[in-house]
PDB file of C-alpha atoms in Angstrom:
ATOM      1  CA  SER A   1      10.567 191.461 302.417  1.00  0.00           C
ATOM      2  CA  SER A   2       8.019 191.991 305.227  1.00  0.00           C
ATOM      3  CA  ILE A   3       9.450 188.960 307.038  1.00  0.00           C
ATOM      4  CA  ALA A   4      12.954 190.451 306.758  1.00  0.00           C
ATOM      5  CA  LEU A   5      11.653 193.790 308.069  1.00  0.00           C
ATOM      6  CA  LEU A   6       9.958 192.020 311.016  1.00  0.00           C
ATOM      7  CA  GLY A   7      13.198 190.152 311.705  1.00  0.00           C
ATOM      8  CA  ILE A   8      15.204 193.396 311.733  1.00  0.00           C
ATOM      9  CA  ILE A   9      12.670 195.065 314.054  1.00  0.00           C
ATOM     10  CA  ALA A  10      12.708 192.033 316.379  1.00  0.00           C
ATOM     11  CA  PHE A  11      16.518 192.018 316.372  1.00  0.00           C
ATOM     12  CA  ILE A  12      16.739 195.735 317.211  1.00  0.00           C
ATOM     13  CA  THR A  13      14.050 195.455 319.910  1.00  0.00           C
ATOM     14  CA  PHE A  14      15.791 192.459 321.476  1.00  0.00           C
ATOM     15  CA  ASN A  15      19.161 194.264 321.524  1.00  0.00           C
ATOM     16  CA  ILE A  16      17.640 197.376 323.101  1.00  0.00           C
ATOM     17  CA  PHE A  17      15.989 195.187 325.754  1.00  0.00           C
ATOM     18  CA  ILE A  18      19.268 193.354 326.505  1.00  0.00           C
ATOM     19  CA  ALA A  19      21.263 196.624 326.610  1.00  0.00           C
ATOM     20  CA  ASN A  20      18.776 198.175 329.036  1.00  0.00           C
ATOM     21  CA  LEU A  21      18.792 195.046 331.174  1.00  0.00           C
ATOM     22  CA  MET A  22      22.598 195.000 331.328  1.00  0.00           C
ATOM     23  CA  ALA A  23      22.843 198.728 332.078  1.00  0.00           C
ATOM     24  CA  ASP A  24      20.222 198.427 334.816  1.00  0.00           C
ATOM     25  CA  SER A  25      22.000 195.528 336.483  1.00  0.00           C
ATOM     26  CA  MET A  26      25.381 197.319 336.297  1.00  0.00           C
ATOM     27  CA  CYS A  27      24.115 200.615 337.699  1.00  0.00           C
ATOM     28  CA  THR A  28      21.655 199.477 340.328  1.00  0.00           C
ATOM     29  CA  PRO A  29      22.365 196.051 341.798  1.00  0.00           C
ATOM     30  CA  LYS A  30      19.109 194.293 342.642  1.00  0.00           C
ATOM     31  CA  HIS A  31      20.360 192.425 345.680  1.00  0.00           C
ATOM     32  CA  PHE A  32      22.375 193.877 348.490  1.00  0.00           C
ATOM     33  CA  LYS A  33      23.540 191.396 351.067  1.00  0.00           C
ATOM     34  CA  THR A  34      22.174 191.636 354.573  1.00  0.00           C
ATOM     35  CA  LYS A  35      24.541 191.656 357.537  1.00  0.00           C
ATOM     36  CA  GLU A  36      23.621 188.009 358.186  1.00  0.00           C
ATOM     37  CA  GLU A  37      24.459 187.044 354.593  1.00  0.00           C
ATOM     38  CA  LYS A  38      27.792 188.904 354.795  1.00  0.00           C
ATOM     39  CA  ASP A  39      28.689 187.242 358.103  1.00  0.00           C
ATOM     40  CA  SER A  40      27.734 183.824 356.724  1.00  0.00           C
ATOM     41  CA  GLU A  41      29.853 184.413 353.605  1.00  0.00           C
ATOM     42  CA  ILE A  42      32.808 185.529 355.704  1.00  0.00           C
ATOM     43  CA  ALA A  43      32.453 182.536 358.028  1.00  0.00           C
ATOM     44  CA  GLN A  44      32.324 180.121 355.060  1.00  0.00           C
ATOM     45  CA  CYS A  45      35.445 181.613 353.481  1.00  0.00           C
ATOM     46  CA  GLY A  46      37.350 181.962 356.729  1.00  0.00           C
ATOM     47  CA  HIS A  47      38.077 185.644 356.076  1.00  0.00           C
ATOM     48  CA  ARG A  48      38.049 186.488 359.776  1.00  0.00           C
ATOM     49  CA  ASP A  49      40.885 184.119 360.705  1.00  0.00           C
ATOM     50  CA  GLY A  50      43.291 186.160 362.783  1.00  0.00           C
ATOM     51  CA  PHE A  51      41.207 189.322 362.656  1.00  0.00           C
ATOM     52  CA  ASP A  52      40.667 189.294 366.400  1.00  0.00           C
ATOM     53  CA  ASP A  53      44.321 190.413 366.630  1.00  0.00           C
ATOM     54  CA  TYR A  54      43.318 194.023 366.006  1.00  0.00           C
ATOM     55  CA  SER A  55      40.335 196.310 366.262  1.00  0.00           C
ATOM     56  CA  ARG A  56      38.463 198.110 363.527  1.00  0.00           C
ATOM     57  CA  THR A  57      37.345 201.667 364.120  1.00  0.00           C
ATOM     58  CA  PRO A  58      34.394 202.992 362.107  1.00  0.00           C
ATOM     59  CA  ILE A  59      35.023 206.137 360.059  1.00  0.00           C
ATOM     60  CA  GLU A  60      32.888 208.277 357.783  1.00  0.00           C
ATOM     61  CA  PHE A  61      34.243 210.172 354.792  1.00  0.00           C
ATOM     62  CA  VAL A  62      32.168 213.137 353.599  1.00  0.00           C
ATOM     63  CA  MET A  63      32.596 213.766 349.890  1.00  0.00           C
ATOM     64  CA  PRO A  64      32.553 217.278 348.365  1.00  0.00           C
ATOM     65  CA  ASP A  65      28.992 216.658 347.086  1.00  0.00           C
ATOM     66  CA  GLY A  66      27.833 215.773 350.631  1.00  0.00           C
ATOM     67  CA  TYR A  67      27.632 212.015 350.053  1.00  0.00           C
ATOM     68  CA  VAL A  68      28.791 210.062 353.126  1.00  0.00           C
ATOM     69  CA  ILE A  69      30.976 206.993 352.629  1.00  0.00           C
ATOM     70  CA  HIS A  70      31.201 204.515 355.505  1.00  0.00           C
ATOM     71  CA  GLY A  71      34.375 202.640 356.287  1.00  0.00           C
ATOM     72  CA  ASP A  72      36.714 201.305 358.941  1.00  0.00           C
ATOM     73  CA  TYR A  73      40.354 201.716 359.780  1.00  0.00           C
ATOM     74  CA  SER A  74      42.755 199.672 361.832  1.00  0.00           C
ATOM     75  CA  LEU A  75      45.982 201.176 363.101  1.00  0.00           C
ATOM     76  CA  ASN A  76      49.166 199.161 363.027  1.00  0.00           C
ATOM     77  CA  ASN A  77      52.077 201.249 361.783  1.00  0.00           C
ATOM     78  CA  PRO A  78      51.080 204.942 362.057  1.00  0.00           C
ATOM     79  CA  LYS A  79      53.198 205.877 358.999  1.00  0.00           C
ATOM     80  CA  LYS A  80      52.254 203.096 356.526  1.00  0.00           C
ATOM     81  CA  PHE A  81      48.695 202.575 355.240  1.00  0.00           C
ATOM     82  CA  VAL A  82      46.948 200.447 352.657  1.00  0.00           C
ATOM     83  CA  ILE A  83      43.523 201.497 351.410  1.00  0.00           C
ATOM     84  CA  CYS A  84      41.580 198.424 350.275  1.00  0.00           C
ATOM     85  CA  MET A  85      38.746 198.710 347.734  1.00  0.00           C
ATOM     86  CA  HIS A  86      36.149 196.046 346.966  1.00  0.00           C
ATOM     87  CA  GLY A  87      34.439 195.004 343.760  1.00  0.00           C
ATOM     88  CA  HIS A  88      30.994 195.700 342.311  1.00  0.00           C
ATOM     89  CA  THR A  89      27.998 194.490 344.375  1.00  0.00           C
ATOM     90  CA  SER A  90      30.325 193.642 347.262  1.00  0.00           C
ATOM     91  CA  ASN A  91      31.291 195.662 350.351  1.00  0.00           C
ATOM     92  CA  ARG A  92      34.246 196.470 352.586  1.00  0.00           C
ATOM     93  CA  GLU A  93      33.897 193.142 354.395  1.00  0.00           C
ATOM     94  CA  SER A  94      35.120 191.375 351.262  1.00  0.00           C
ATOM     95  CA  SER A  95      38.405 193.307 351.573  1.00  0.00           C
ATOM     96  CA  LEU A  96      39.194 191.593 354.866  1.00  0.00           C
ATOM     97  CA  LYS A  97      40.711 188.523 353.237  1.00  0.00           C
ATOM     98  CA  TYR A  98      43.364 190.755 351.645  1.00  0.00           C
ATOM     99  CA  ALA A  99      43.610 193.340 354.407  1.00  0.00           C
ATOM    100  CA  TYR A 100      44.847 190.826 356.930  1.00  0.00           C
ATOM    101  CA  SER A 101      47.900 190.074 354.775  1.00  0.00           C
ATOM    102  CA  PHE A 102      48.794 193.762 354.675  1.00  0.00           C
ATOM    103  CA  TYR A 103      48.189 194.053 358.407  1.00  0.00           C
ATOM    104  CA  ARG A 104      50.583 191.167 359.090  1.00  0.00           C
ATOM    105  CA  LEU A 105      53.182 192.979 356.945  1.00  0.00           C
ATOM    106  CA  GLY A 106      52.937 195.975 359.279  1.00  0.00           C
ATOM    107  CA  TYR A 107      50.504 198.266 357.464  1.00  0.00           C
ATOM    108  CA  SER A 108      47.608 200.164 358.958  1.00  0.00           C
ATOM    109  CA  LEU A 109      44.392 199.592 357.013  1.00  0.00           C
ATOM    110  CA  VAL A 110      41.552 201.653 355.639  1.00  0.00           C
ATOM    111  CA  PHE A 111      38.633 200.001 353.897  1.00  0.00           C
ATOM    112  CA  PHE A 112      35.316 201.496 352.865  1.00  0.00           C
ATOM    113  CA  ASP A 113      32.108 200.806 350.984  1.00  0.00           C
ATOM    114  CA  HIS A 114      31.941 202.373 347.515  1.00  0.00           C
ATOM    115  CA  ARG A 115      28.919 204.478 346.626  1.00  0.00           C
ATOM    116  CA  SER A 116      25.718 202.426 346.492  1.00  0.00           C
ATOM    117  CA  HIS A 117      27.389 199.516 348.302  1.00  0.00           C
ATOM    118  CA  GLY A 118      27.361 198.198 351.849  1.00  0.00           C
ATOM    119  CA  ASP A 119      26.196 200.727 354.434  1.00  0.00           C
ATOM    120  CA  ASN A 120      26.022 203.629 351.971  1.00  0.00           C
ATOM    121  CA  VAL A 121      22.974 205.276 350.429  1.00  0.00           C
ATOM    122  CA  ARG A 122      21.940 203.751 347.088  1.00  0.00           C
ATOM    123  CA  ASP A 123      23.230 205.653 344.080  1.00  0.00           C
ATOM    124  CA  TYR A 124      24.356 204.763 340.577  1.00  0.00           C
ATOM    125  CA  VAL A 125      27.654 202.980 340.009  1.00  0.00           C
ATOM    126  CA  THR A 126      30.203 203.889 337.333  1.00  0.00           C
ATOM    127  CA  MET A 127      32.442 200.834 337.715  1.00  0.00           C
ATOM    128  CA  GLY A 128      35.421 202.850 338.941  1.00  0.00           C
ATOM    129  CA  TYR A 129      35.256 206.199 337.170  1.00  0.00           C
ATOM    130  CA  ARG A 130      33.309 208.322 339.656  1.00  0.00           C
ATOM    131  CA  GLU A 131      34.476 206.059 342.471  1.00  0.00           C
ATOM    132  CA  HIS A 132      38.100 207.042 341.878  1.00  0.00           C
ATOM    133  CA  PHE A 133      37.233 210.658 342.689  1.00  0.00           C
ATOM    134  CA  ASP A 134      35.821 209.385 345.999  1.00  0.00           C
ATOM    135  CA  ALA A 135      39.010 207.397 346.597  1.00  0.00           C
ATOM    136  CA  LEU A 136      41.175 210.473 345.919  1.00  0.00           C
ATOM    137  CA  GLU A 137      39.098 212.416 348.444  1.00  0.00           C
ATOM    138  CA  ILE A 138      39.440 209.569 350.947  1.00  0.00           C
ATOM    139  CA  ILE A 139      43.217 209.649 350.474  1.00  0.00           C
ATOM    140  CA  LYS A 140      43.161 213.392 351.265  1.00  0.00           C
ATOM    141  CA  GLN A 141      41.058 212.805 354.380  1.00  0.00           C
ATOM    142  CA  VAL A 142      43.272 209.924 355.569  1.00  0.00           C
ATOM    143  CA  ARG A 143      46.325 212.176 355.184  1.00  0.00           C
ATOM    144  CA  ALA A 144      44.548 214.966 357.086  1.00  0.00           C
ATOM    145  CA  LYS A 145      43.681 212.555 359.917  1.00  0.00           C
ATOM    146  CA  PHE A 146      46.937 210.585 360.205  1.00  0.00           C
ATOM    147  CA  GLY A 147      49.569 212.955 358.795  1.00  0.00           C
ATOM    148  CA  GLU A 148      50.662 214.379 355.467  1.00  0.00           C
ATOM    149  CA  ASP A 149      53.889 212.359 355.623  1.00  0.00           C
ATOM    150  CA  ILE A 150      52.282 208.888 355.714  1.00  0.00           C
ATOM    151  CA  GLU A 151      52.868 206.340 352.962  1.00  0.00           C
ATOM    152  CA  ILE A 152      49.673 205.115 351.294  1.00  0.00           C
ATOM    153  CA  GLY A 153      49.297 202.068 349.092  1.00  0.00           C
ATOM    154  CA  LEU A 154      46.120 201.232 347.184  1.00  0.00           C
ATOM    155  CA  PHE A 155      44.724 197.754 346.702  1.00  0.00           C
ATOM    156  CA  GLY A 156      41.543 196.762 344.934  1.00  0.00           C
ATOM    157  CA  CYS A 157      39.758 193.830 343.408  1.00  0.00           C
ATOM    158  CA  SER A 158      37.636 194.041 340.270  1.00  0.00           C
ATOM    159  CA  MET A 159      35.930 197.465 340.308  1.00  0.00           C
ATOM    160  CA  GLY A 160      38.171 198.378 343.261  1.00  0.00           C
ATOM    161  CA  GLY A 161      41.206 197.538 341.124  1.00  0.00           C
ATOM    162  CA  VAL A 162      39.992 199.862 338.369  1.00  0.00           C
ATOM    163  CA  THR A 163      39.298 202.525 340.995  1.00  0.00           C
ATOM    164  CA  SER A 164      42.802 202.243 342.434  1.00  0.00           C
ATOM    165  CA  LEU A 165      44.446 202.314 338.979  1.00  0.00           C
ATOM    166  CA  LEU A 166      42.509 205.456 338.041  1.00  0.00           C
ATOM    167  CA  CYS A 167      43.883 207.152 341.190  1.00  0.00           C
ATOM    168  CA  VAL A 168      47.479 206.826 339.976  1.00  0.00           C
ATOM    169  CA  ASN A 169      48.691 209.761 337.894  1.00  0.00           C
TER     170      ASN A 169
END
């Protein structure tokens, strides 16, 4: 019976350790890519093919809690926009491979780094839940900047896909 009790204690301890390890890796990514690593990744995947056809303009979105989200926009059609959202542990650069397709279809683009990603201050990540409130605020700020009558589409991969789905009422 003492061996069974030790086995149960070991099992519980192991599960607590694994749960904490998983939660820590989901909330605070250990490795954020440097600019050189991002550029190398983009060059290897060919994500920049054709991206010299337009310019990206940096933009900052200030959230109601004061957190600043860094992004870029590229104007094409001033009335049609697509907001691209990246996945967990990635950044707005990873959206370029999709953004170019939308740009070729005539859309203006907005892409940004989620909280705790890319150029933003490190914070915890909620895998789309809190991030969708940021995205809704970004939509409001894009409308304020480019016009209330613009059409906005949302596109996201992985965590960005969850974020965009949570924005739809």
